[in-house]
Short mmCIF file of C-alpha atoms in Angstrom, two decimals:
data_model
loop_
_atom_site.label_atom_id
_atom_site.label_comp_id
_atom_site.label_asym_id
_atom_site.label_seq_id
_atom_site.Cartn_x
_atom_site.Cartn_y
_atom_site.Cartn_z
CA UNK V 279 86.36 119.52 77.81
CA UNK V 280 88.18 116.07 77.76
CA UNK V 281 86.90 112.45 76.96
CA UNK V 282 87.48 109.20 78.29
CA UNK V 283 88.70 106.43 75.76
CA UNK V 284 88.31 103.26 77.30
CA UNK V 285 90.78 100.45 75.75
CA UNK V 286 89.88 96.64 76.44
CA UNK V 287 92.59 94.66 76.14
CA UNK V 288 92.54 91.66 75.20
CA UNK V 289 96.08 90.80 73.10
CA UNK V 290 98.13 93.22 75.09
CA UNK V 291 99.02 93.63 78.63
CA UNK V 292 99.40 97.05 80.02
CA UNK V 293 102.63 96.78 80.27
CA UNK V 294 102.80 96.67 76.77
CA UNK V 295 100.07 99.08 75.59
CA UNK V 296 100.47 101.63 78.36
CA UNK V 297 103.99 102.62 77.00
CA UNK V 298 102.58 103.37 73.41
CA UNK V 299 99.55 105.62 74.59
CA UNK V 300 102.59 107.23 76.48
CA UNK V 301 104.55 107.93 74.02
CA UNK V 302 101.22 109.43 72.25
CA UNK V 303 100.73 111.75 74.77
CA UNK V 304 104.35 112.60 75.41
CA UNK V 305 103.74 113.57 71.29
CA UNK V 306 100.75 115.96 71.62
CA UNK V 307 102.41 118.11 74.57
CA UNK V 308 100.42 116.38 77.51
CA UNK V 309 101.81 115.54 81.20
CA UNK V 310 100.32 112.53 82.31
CA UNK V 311 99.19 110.74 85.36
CA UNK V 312 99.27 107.37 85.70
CA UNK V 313 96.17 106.04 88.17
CA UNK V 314 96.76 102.45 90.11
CA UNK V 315 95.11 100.90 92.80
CA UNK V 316 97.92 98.88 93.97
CA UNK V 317 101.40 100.31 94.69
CA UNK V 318 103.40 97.12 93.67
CA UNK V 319 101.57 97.30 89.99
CA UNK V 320 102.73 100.78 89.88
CA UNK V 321 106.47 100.07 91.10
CA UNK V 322 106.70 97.49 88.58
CA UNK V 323 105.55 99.65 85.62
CA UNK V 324 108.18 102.57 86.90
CA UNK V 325 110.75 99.67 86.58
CA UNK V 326 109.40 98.88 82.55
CA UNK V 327 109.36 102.52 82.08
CA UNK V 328 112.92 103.17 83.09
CA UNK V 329 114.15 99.63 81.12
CA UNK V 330 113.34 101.19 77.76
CA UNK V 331 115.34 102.08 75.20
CA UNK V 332 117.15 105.21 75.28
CA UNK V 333 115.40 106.38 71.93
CA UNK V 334 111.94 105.90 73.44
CA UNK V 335 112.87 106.89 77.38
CA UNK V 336 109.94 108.75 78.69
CA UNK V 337 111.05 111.11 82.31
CA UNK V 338 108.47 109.57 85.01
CA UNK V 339 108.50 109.20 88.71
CA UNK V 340 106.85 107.53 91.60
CA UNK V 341 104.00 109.85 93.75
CA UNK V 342 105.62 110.73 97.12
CA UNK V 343 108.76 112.89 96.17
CA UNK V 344 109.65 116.31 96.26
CA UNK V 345 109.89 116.18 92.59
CA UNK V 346 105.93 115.04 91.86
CA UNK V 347 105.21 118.47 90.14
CA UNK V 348 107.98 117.99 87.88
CA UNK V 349 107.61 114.66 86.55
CA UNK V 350 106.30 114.84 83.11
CA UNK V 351 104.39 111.12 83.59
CA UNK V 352 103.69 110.64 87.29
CA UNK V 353 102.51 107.39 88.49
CA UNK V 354 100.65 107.22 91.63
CA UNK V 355 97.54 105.87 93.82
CA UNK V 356 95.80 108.70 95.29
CA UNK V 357 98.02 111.69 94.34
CA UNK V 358 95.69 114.68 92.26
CA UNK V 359 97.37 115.34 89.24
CA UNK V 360 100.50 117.92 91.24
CA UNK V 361 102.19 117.63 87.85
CA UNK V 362 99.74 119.51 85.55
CA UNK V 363 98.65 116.44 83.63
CA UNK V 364 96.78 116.99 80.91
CA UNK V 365 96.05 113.28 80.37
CA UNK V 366 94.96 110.84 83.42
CA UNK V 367 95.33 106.79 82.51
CA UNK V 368 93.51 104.83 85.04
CA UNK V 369 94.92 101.12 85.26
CA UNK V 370 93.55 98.18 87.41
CA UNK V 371 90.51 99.49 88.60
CA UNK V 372 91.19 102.84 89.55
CA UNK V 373 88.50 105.35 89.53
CA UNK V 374 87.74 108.33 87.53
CA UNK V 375 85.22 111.19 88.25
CA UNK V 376 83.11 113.55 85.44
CA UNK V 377 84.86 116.43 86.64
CA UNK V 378 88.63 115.06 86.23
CA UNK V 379 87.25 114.01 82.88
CA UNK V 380 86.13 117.13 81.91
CA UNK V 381 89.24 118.89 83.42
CA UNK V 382 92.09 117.10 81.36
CA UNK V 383 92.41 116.39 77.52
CA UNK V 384 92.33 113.07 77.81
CA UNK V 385 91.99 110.47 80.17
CA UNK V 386 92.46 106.67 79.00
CA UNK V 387 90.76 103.36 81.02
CA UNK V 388 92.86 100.42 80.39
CA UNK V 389 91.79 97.25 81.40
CA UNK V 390 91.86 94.22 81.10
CA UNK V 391 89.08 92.43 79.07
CA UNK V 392 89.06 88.40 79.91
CA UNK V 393 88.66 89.36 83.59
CA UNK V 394 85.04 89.77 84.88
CA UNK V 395 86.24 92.33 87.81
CA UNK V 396 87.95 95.18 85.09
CA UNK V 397 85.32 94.51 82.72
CA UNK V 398 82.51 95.20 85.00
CA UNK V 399 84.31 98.03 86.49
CA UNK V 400 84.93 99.83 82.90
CA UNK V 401 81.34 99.14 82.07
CA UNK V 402 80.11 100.81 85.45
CA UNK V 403 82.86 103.71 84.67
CA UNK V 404 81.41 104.23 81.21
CA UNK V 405 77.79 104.47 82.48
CA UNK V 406 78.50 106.92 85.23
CA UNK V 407 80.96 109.32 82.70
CA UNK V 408 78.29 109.26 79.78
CA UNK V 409 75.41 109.78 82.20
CA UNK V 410 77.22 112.83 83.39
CA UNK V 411 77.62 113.75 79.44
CA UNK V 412 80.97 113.30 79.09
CA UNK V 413 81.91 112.20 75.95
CA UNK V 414 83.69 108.36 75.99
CA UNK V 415 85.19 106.15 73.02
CA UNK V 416 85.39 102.43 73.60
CA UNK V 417 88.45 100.60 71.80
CA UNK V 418 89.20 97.25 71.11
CA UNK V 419 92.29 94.86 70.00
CA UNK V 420 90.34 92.00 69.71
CA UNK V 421 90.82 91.87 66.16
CA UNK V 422 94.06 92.35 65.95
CA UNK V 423 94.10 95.60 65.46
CA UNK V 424 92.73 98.89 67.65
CA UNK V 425 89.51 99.80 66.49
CA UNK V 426 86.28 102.39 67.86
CA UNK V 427 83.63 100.27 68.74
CA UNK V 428 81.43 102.39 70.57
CA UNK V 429 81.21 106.26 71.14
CA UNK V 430 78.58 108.27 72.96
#
């Protein structure tokens, strides 16, 4: 049974803090998908991914190929996880059930803390995970540094 850490971000970007909980999971053996709700968000972070350094390069793909069950991080829309992810991270919105919770390891809800829409979203996400009894983490940066704040 998996839980859902959420991660308010307030310093950070995704783009910058998606690539380090990536590289976490690329470290404990999990295939991850990536969740969006908007395919030009998604293109853009398959561009970041592929700009990184050699040292740190993580093999990831866009949903919609033949090669979707390979990809070791798979970033997609709507797509279930075809790659065996053990790890879902849900970005901009993008929904998560009890079940998929349960079903991975982990499953990570970025978003973005100074805007009313994510924050209200994550807050309705936590309600409906936890009321299902899933266990959920919420982290912080606001002090600088990533800290628990809450866990059920």
């Amino acid at each position: 049974m998996g839980a859902a850490f959420f991660y308010k971000l307030t310093r950070n970007p995704v783009e910058t803090t998606l690539p380090i909980l990536l590289e976490k999971a690329s470290a404990a053996g999990w295939r991850v998908l990536i969740r969006g709700t908007e395919r030009e968000r998604l293109e853009k972070l398959n561009e970041l991914l592929w700009l990184k350094p050699a040292e740190g390069f993580l093999p990831h793909g866009m949903s919609g190929t033949k090669y979707d069950s390979y990809q070791p991080v798979l970033l997609t829309i709507d797509s279930p996880p075809v790659n065996e992810a053990r790890c879902l991270m849900c970005i901009n919105e993008a929904d998560v059930t009890a079940r998929e919770t349960n079903d991975m390891e982990r499953v990570c809800i970025l978003f973005d803390g100074n805007s009313p829409a994510e924050l209200n979203h994550a807050r309705n996400q936590w309600k409906t995970l936890v009321a299902a009894g899933c266990e959920a983490q919420y982290w912080s940066e606001e002090k600088g540094k990533w800290h628990m704040v809450k866990k059920s």
